[in-house]
PDB file of C-alpha atoms and ligand atoms in Angstrom:
ATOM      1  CA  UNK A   1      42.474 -29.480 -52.482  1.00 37.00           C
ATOM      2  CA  UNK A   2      46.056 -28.619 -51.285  1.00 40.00           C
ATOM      3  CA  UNK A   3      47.329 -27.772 -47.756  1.00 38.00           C
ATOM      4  CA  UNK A   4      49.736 -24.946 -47.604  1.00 50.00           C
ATOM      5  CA  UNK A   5      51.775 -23.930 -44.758  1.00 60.00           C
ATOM      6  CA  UNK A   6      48.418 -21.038 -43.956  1.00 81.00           C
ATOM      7  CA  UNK A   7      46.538 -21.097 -46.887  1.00 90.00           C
ATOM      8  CA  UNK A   8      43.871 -24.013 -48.176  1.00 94.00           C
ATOM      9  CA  UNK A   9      43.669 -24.125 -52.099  1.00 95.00           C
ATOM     10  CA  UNK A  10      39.906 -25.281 -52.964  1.00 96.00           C
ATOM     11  CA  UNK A  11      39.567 -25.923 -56.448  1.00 95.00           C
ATOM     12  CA  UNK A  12      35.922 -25.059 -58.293  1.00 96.00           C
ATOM     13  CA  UNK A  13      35.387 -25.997 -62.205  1.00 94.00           C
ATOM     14  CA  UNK A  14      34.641 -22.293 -63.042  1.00 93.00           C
ATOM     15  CA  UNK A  15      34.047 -19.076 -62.016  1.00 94.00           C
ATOM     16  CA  UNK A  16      29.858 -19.300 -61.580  1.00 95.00           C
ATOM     17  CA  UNK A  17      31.271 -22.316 -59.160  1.00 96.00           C
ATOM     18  CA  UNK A  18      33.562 -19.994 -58.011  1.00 97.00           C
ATOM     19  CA  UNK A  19      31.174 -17.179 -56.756  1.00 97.00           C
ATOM     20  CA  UNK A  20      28.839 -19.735 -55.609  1.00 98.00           C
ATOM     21  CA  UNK A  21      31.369 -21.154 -53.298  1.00 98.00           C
ATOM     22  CA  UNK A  22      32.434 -17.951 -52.313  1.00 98.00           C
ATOM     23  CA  UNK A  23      28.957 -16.544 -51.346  1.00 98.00           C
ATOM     24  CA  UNK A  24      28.063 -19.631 -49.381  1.00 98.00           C
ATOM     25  CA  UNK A  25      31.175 -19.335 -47.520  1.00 98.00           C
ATOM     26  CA  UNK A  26      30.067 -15.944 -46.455  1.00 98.00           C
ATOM     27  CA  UNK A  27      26.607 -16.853 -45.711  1.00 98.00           C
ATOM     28  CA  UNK A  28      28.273 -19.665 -43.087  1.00 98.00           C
ATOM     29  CA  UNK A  29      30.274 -17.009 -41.138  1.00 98.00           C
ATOM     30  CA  UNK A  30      27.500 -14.702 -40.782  1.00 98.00           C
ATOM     31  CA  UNK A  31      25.237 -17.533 -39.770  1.00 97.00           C
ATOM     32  CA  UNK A  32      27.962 -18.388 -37.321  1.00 97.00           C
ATOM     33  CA  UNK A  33      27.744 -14.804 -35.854  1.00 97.00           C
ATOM     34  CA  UNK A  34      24.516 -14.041 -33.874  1.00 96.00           C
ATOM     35  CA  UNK A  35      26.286 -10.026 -32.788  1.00 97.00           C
ATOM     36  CA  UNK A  36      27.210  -7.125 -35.563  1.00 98.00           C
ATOM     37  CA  UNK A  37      28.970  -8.636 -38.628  1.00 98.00           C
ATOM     38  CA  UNK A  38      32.358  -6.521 -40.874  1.00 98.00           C
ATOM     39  CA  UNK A  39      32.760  -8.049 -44.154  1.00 98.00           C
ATOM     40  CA  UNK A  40      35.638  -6.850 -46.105  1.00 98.00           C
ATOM     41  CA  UNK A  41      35.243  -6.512 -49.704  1.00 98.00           C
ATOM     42  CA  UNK A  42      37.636  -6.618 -52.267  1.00 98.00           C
ATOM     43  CA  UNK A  43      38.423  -4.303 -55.879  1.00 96.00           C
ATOM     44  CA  UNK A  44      38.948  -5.035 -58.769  1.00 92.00           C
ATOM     45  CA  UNK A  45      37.093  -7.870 -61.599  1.00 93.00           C
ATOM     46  CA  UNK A  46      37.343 -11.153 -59.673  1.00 92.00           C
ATOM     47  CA  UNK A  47      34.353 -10.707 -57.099  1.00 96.00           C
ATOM     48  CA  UNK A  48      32.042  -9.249 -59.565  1.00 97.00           C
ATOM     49  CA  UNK A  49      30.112 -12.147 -60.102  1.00 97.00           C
ATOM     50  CA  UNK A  50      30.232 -12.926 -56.360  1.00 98.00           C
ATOM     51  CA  UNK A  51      28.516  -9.445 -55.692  1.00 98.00           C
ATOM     52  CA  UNK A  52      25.967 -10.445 -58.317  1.00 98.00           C
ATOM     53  CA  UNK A  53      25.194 -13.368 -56.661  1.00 98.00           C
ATOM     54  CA  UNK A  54      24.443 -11.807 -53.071  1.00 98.00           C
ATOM     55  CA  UNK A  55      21.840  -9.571 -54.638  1.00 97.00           C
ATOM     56  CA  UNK A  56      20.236 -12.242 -55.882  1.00 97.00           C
ATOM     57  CA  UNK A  57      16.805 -13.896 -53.914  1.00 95.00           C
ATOM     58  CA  UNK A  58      18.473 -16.699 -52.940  1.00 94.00           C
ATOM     59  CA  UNK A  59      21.478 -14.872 -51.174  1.00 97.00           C
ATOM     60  CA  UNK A  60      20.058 -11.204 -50.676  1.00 97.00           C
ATOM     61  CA  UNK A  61      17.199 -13.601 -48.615  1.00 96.00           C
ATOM     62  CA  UNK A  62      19.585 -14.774 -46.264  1.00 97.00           C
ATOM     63  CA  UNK A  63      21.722 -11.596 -45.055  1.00 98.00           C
ATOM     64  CA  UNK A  64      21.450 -10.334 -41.754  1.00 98.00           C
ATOM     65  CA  UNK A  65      21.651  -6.882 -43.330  1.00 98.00           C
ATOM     66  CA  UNK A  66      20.603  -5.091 -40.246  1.00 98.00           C
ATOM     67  CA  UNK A  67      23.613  -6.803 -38.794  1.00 98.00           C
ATOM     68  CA  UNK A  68      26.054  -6.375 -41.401  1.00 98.00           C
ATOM     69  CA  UNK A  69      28.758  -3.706 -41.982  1.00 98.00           C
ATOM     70  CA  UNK A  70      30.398  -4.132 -45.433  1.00 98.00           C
ATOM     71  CA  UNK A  71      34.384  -2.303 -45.389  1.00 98.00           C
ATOM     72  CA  UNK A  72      36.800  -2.078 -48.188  1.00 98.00           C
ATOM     73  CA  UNK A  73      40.305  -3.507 -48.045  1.00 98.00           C
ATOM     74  CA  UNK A  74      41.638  -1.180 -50.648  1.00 98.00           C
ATOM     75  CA  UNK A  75      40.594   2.223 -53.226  1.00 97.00           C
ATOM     76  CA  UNK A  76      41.740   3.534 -55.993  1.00 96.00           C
ATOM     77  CA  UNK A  77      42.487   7.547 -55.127  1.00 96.00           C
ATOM     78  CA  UNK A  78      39.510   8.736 -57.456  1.00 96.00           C
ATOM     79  CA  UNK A  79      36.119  10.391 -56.493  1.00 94.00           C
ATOM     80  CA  UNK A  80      33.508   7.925 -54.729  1.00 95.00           C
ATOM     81  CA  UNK A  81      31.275   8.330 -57.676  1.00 93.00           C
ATOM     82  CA  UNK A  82      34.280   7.339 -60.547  1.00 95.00           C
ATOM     83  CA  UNK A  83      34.002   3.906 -62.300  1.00 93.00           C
ATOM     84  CA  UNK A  84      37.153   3.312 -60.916  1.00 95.00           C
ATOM     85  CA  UNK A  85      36.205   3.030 -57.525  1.00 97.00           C
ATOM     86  CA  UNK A  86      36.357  -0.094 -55.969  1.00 97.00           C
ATOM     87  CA  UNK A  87      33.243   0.847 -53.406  1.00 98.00           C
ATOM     88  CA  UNK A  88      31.278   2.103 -55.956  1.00 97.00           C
ATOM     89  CA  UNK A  89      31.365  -0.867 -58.256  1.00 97.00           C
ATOM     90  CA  UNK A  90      30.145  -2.385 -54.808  1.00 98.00           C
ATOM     91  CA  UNK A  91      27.773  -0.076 -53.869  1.00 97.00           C
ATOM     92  CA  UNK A  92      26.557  -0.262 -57.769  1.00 97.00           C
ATOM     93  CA  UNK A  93      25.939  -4.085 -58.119  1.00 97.00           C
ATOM     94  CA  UNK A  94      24.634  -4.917 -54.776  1.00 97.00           C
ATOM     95  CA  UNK A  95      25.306  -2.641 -51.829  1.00 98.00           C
ATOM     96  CA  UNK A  96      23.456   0.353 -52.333  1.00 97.00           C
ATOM     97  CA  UNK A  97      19.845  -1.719 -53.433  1.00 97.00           C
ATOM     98  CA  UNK A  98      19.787  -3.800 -49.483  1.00 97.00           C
ATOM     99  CA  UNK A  99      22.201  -2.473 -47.165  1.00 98.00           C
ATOM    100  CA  UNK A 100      21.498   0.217 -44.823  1.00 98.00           C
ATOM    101  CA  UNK A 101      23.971   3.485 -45.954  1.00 97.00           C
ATOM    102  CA  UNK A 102      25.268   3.770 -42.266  1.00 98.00           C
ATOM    103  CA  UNK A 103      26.936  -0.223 -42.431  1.00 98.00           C
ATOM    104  CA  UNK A 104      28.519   0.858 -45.997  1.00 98.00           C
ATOM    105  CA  UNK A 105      32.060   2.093 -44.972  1.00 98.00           C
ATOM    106  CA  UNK A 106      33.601   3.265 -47.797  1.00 98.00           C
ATOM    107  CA  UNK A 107      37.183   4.895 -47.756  1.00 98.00           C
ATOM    108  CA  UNK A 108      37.049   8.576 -48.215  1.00 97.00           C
ATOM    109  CA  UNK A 109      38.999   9.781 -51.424  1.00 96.00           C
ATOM    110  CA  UNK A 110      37.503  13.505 -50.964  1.00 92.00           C
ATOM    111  CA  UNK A 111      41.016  14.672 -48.804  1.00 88.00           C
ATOM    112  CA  UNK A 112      44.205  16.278 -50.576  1.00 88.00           C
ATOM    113  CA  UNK A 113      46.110  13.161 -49.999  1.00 94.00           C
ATOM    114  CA  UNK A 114      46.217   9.712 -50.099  1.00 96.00           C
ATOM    115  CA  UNK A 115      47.621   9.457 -46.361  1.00 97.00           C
ATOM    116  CA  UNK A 116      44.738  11.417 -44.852  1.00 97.00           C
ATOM    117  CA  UNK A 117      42.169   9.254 -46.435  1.00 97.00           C
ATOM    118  CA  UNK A 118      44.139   6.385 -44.450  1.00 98.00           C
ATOM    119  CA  UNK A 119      44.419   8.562 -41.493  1.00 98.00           C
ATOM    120  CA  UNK A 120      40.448   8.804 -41.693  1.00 98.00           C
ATOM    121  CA  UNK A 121      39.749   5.093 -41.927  1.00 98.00           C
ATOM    122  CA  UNK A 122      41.798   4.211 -40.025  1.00 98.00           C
ATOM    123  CA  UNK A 123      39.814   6.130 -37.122  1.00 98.00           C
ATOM    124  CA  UNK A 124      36.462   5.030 -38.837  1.00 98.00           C
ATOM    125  CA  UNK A 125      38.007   1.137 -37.987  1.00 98.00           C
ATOM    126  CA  UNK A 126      39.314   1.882 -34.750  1.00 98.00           C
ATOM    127  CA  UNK A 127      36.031   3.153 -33.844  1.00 98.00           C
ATOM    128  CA  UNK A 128      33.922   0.320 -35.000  1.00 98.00           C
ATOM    129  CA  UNK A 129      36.400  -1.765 -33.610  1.00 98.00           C
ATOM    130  CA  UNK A 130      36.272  -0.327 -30.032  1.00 98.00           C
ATOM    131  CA  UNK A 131      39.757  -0.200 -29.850  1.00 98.00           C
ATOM    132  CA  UNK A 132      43.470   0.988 -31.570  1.00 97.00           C
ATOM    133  CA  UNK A 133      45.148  -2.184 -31.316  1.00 97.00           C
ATOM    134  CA  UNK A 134      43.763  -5.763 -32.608  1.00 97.00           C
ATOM    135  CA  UNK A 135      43.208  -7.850 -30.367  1.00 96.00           C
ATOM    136  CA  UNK A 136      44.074 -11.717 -32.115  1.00 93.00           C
ATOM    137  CA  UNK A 137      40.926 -13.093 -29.709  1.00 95.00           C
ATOM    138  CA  UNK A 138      38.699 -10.672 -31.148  1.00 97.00           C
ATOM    139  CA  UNK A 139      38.925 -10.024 -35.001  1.00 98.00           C
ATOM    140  CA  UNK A 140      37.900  -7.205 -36.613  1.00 98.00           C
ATOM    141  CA  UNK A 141      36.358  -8.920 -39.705  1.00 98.00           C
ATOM    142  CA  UNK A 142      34.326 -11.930 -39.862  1.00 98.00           C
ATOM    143  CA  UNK A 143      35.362 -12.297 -43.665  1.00 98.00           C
ATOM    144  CA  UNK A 144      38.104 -10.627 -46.122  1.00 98.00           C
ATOM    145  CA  UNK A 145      37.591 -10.704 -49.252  1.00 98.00           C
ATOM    146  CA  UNK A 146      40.966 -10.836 -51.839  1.00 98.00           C
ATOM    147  CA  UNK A 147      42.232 -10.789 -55.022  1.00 97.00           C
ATOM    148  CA  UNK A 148      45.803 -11.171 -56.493  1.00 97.00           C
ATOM    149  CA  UNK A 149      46.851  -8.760 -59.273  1.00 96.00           C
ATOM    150  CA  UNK A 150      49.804  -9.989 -62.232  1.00 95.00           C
ATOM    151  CA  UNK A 151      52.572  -9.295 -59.755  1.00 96.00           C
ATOM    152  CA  UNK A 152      51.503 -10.763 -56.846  1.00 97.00           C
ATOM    153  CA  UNK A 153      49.520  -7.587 -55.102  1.00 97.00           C
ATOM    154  CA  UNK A 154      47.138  -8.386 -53.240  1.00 97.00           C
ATOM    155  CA  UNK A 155      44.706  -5.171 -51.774  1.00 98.00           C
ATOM    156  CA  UNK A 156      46.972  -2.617 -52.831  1.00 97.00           C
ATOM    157  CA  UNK A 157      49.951  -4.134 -51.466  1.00 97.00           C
ATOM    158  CA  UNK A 158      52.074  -4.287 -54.368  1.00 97.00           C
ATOM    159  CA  UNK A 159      56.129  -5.941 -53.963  1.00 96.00           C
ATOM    160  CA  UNK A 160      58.600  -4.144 -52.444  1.00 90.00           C
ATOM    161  CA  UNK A 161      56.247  -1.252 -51.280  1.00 92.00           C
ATOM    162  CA  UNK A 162      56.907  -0.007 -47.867  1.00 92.00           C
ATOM    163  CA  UNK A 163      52.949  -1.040 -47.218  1.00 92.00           C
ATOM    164  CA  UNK A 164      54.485  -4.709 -47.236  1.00 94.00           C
ATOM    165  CA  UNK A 165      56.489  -3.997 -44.128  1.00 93.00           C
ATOM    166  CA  UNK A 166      53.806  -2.443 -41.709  1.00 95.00           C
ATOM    167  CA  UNK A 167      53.401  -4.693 -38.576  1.00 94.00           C
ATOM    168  CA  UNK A 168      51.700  -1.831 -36.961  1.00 95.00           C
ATOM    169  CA  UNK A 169      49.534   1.083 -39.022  1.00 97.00           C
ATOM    170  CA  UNK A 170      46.311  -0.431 -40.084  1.00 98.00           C
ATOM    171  CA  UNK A 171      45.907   1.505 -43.066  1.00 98.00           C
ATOM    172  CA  UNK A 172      48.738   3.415 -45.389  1.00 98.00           C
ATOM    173  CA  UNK A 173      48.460   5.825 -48.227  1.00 97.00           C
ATOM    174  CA  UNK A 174      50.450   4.502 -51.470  1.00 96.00           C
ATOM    175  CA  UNK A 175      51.460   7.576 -53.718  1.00 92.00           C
ATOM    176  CA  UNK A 176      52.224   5.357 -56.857  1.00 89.00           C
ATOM    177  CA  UNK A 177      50.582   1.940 -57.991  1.00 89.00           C
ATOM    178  CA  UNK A 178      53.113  -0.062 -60.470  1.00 90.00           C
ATOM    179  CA  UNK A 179      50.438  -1.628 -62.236  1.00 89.00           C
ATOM    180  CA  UNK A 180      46.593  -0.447 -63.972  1.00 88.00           C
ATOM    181  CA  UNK A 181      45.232   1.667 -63.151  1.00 91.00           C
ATOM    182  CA  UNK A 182      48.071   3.751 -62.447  1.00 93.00           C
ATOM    183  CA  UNK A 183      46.534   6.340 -59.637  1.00 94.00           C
ATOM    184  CA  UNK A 184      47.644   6.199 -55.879  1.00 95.00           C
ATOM    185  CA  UNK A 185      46.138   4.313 -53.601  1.00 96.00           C
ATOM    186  CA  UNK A 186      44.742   3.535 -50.040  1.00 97.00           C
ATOM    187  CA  UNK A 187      45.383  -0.091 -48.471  1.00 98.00           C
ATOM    188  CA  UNK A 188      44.298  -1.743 -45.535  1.00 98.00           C
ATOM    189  CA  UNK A 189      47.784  -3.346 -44.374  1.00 98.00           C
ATOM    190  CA  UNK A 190      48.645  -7.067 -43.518  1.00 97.00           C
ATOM    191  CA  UNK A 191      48.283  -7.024 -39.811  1.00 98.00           C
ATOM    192  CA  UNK A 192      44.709  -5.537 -40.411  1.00 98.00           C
ATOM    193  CA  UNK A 193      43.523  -7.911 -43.104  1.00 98.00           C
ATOM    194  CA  UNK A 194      44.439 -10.875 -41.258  1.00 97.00           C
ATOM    195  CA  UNK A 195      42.401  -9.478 -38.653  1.00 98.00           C
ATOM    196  CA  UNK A 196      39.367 -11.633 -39.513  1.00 98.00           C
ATOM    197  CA  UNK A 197      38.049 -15.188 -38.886  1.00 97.00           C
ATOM    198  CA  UNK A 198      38.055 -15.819 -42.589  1.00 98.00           C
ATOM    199  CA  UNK A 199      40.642 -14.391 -45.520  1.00 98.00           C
ATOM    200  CA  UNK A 200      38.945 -15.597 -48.652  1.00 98.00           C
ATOM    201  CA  UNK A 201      40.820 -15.411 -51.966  1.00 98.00           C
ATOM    202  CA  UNK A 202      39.021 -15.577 -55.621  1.00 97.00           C
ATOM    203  CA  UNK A 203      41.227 -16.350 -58.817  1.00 97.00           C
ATOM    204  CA  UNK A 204      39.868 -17.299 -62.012  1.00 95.00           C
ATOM    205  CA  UNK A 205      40.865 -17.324 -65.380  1.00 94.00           C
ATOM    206  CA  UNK A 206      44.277 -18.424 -67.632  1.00 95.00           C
ATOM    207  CA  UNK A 207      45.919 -14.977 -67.047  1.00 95.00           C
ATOM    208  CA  UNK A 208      45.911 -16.172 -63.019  1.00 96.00           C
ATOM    209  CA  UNK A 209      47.967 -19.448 -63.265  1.00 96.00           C
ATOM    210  CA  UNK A 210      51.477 -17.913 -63.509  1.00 96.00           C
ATOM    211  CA  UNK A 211      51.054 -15.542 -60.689  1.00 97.00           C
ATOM    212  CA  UNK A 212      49.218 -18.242 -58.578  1.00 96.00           C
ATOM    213  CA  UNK A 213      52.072 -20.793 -59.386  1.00 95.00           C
ATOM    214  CA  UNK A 214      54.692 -18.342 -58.413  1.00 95.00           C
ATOM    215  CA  UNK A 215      52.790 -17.806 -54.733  1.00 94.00           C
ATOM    216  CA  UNK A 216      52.252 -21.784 -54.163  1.00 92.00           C
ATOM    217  CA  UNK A 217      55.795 -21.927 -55.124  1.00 91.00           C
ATOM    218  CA  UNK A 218      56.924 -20.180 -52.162  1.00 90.00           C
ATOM    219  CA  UNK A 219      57.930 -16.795 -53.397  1.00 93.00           C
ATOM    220  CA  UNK A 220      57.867 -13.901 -51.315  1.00 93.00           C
ATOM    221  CA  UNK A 221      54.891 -12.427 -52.755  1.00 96.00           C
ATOM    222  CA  UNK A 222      52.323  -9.624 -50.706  1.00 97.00           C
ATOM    223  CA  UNK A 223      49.455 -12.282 -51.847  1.00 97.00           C
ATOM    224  CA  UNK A 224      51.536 -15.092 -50.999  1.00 96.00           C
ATOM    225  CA  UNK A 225      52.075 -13.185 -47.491  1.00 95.00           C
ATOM    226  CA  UNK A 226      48.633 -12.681 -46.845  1.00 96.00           C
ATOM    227  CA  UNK A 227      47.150 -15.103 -44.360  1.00 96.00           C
ATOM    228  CA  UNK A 228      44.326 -14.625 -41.512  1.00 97.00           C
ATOM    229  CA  UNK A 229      44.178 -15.441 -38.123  1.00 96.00           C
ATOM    230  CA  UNK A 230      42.007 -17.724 -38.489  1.00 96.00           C
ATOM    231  CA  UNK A 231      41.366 -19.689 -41.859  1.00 97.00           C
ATOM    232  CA  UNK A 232      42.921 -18.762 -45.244  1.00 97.00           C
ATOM    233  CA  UNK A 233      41.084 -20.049 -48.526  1.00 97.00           C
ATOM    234  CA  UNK A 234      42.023 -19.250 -51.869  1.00 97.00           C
ATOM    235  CA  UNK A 235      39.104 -20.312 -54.165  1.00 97.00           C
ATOM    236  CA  UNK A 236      40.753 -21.288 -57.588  1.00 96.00           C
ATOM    237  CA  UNK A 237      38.849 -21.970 -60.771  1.00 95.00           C
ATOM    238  CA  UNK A 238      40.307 -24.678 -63.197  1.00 93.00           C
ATOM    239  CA  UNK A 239      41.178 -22.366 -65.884  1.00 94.00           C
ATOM    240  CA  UNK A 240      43.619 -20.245 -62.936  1.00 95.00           C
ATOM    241  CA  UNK A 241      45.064 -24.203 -61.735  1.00 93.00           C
ATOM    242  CA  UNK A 242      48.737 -25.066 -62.513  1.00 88.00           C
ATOM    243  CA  UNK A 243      48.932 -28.557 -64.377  1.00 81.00           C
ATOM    244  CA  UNK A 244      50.106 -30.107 -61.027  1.00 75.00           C
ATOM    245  CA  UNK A 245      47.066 -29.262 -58.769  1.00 72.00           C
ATOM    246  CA  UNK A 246      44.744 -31.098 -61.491  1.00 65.00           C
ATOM    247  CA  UNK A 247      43.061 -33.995 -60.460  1.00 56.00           C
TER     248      UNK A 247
HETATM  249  C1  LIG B   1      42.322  -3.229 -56.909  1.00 72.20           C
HETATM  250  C2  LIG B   1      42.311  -4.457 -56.058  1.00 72.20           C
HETATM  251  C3  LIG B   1      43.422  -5.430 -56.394  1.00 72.20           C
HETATM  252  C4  LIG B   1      42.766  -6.568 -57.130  1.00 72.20           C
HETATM  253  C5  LIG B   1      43.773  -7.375 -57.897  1.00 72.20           C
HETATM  254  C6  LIG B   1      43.067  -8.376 -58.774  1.00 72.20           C
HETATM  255  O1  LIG B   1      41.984  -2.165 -56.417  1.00 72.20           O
HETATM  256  O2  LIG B   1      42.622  -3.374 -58.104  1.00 72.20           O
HETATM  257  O3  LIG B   1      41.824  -4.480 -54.851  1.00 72.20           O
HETATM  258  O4  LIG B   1      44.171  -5.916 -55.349  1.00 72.20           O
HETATM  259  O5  LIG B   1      42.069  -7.382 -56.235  1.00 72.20           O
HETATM  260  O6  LIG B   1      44.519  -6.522 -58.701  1.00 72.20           O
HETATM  261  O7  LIG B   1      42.302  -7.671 -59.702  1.00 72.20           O
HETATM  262  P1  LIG B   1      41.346  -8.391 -60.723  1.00 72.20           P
HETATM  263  O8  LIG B   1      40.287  -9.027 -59.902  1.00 72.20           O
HETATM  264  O9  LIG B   1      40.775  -7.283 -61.564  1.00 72.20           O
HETATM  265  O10 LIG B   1      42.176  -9.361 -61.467  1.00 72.20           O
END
């Protein structure tokens, strides 16, 4: 385990270790919140076997699903129903079996644009949030869940997008994405991901280690920029570890 100036590095042996750690994480900030519960979810490969692992007995068991509303910190700017679509590979695996279709908070892609689909969830958030600015003694997620992409993206906060700049908006519309899959996108922004008691990162595998080198390294990265307000993990499996952080 390394200390970084906001982010804690815990190092698992793989990624079954990996999605373990994750889901008990999650299951210790929603037992440490008696009220209404906002996870964030992430796209992409990396929590696959994590959402595999809440619909199992053991984890689907322990879920306050009654309590729980499940948000997404970024889509890809296809149909709901498209394999693409970073809710419905949610919704497919373990969502749409145990949680109740009003808590599922998906962001609309059904407008003409990419910036009205922020424009609408950005509203649906305000709302559930009570309020149109965050308020750091009251955040809006209990957990966020992130990935980092070859180039440092995190969400879909790629570097030197404009998205990377917003201390304000809480969700933008990005017209292009530099990397796969090349459609626009829709991206919760910094200042709203941090918004949670918990920002909780998952990298496994070889292809990881350069990017994750290049963010403990220092460089300005939008994953290496990504912190919480309150605790920051990043969950790293061995294979993802640069030679230096092996024991
Ligand atoms: C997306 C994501 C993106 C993802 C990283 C890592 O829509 O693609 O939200 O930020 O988390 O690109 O992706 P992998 O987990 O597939 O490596």
């Amino acid at each position: 385990m390394a200390v970084g100036e906001h982010r804690k590095i815990i190092a698992v042996a793989g990624p079954a270790a990996l999605a373990k750690t994750a889901a008990d994480r999650i299951l210790a900030r929603m037992g440490a919140n008696a009220g209404r519960i906002a996870i964030c979810l992430a796209g992409g490969s990396s929590p696959k076997h994590l959402y595999a692992l809440l619909a199992t007995e053991t984890y689907r068991g322990r879920i306050p699903w009654d309590r729980t509303h499940w948000f997404i910190g970024d889509e890809r700017f296809v149909a709901a129903s498209h394999p693409l679509n970073n809710m419905a590979m949610a919704r497919g695996i373990f969502l749409d079996r145990f949680a109740p279709a009003s808590h599922i908070h998906p962001i609309p892609t059904d407008t003409g644009e990419p910036e009205e689909s922020a424009e609408r969830y950005r509203r649906e958030l305000n709302l559930f949030y009570g309020a149109e600015r965050l308020d750091p003694g009251r955040p809006l997620f209990d957990v966020v869940l992130m990935g980092v992409g070859p180039d440092g993206h995190t969400a879909s906060i790629f570097p030197d997008s404009p998205a990377l700049a917003e201390t304000e908006r809480w969700v933008v519309g990005v017209r292009e994405a530099p990397v796969a899959p090349l459609v626009p996108r829709v991206t919760l922004t910094l200042p709203a991901l941090a918004s949670c008691r918990e920002m909780l990162f998952e990298v496994a595998g070889p292809d990881k280690r350069a990017i994750l080198t290049r963010v403990i390294d220092g460089e300005n990265l939008p994953a290496a920029r990504a912190h919480s307000i309150g605790e920051t993990i990043w969950l790293v499996d061995a294979a993802a570890l640069p030679e230096n952080f092996r024991g």
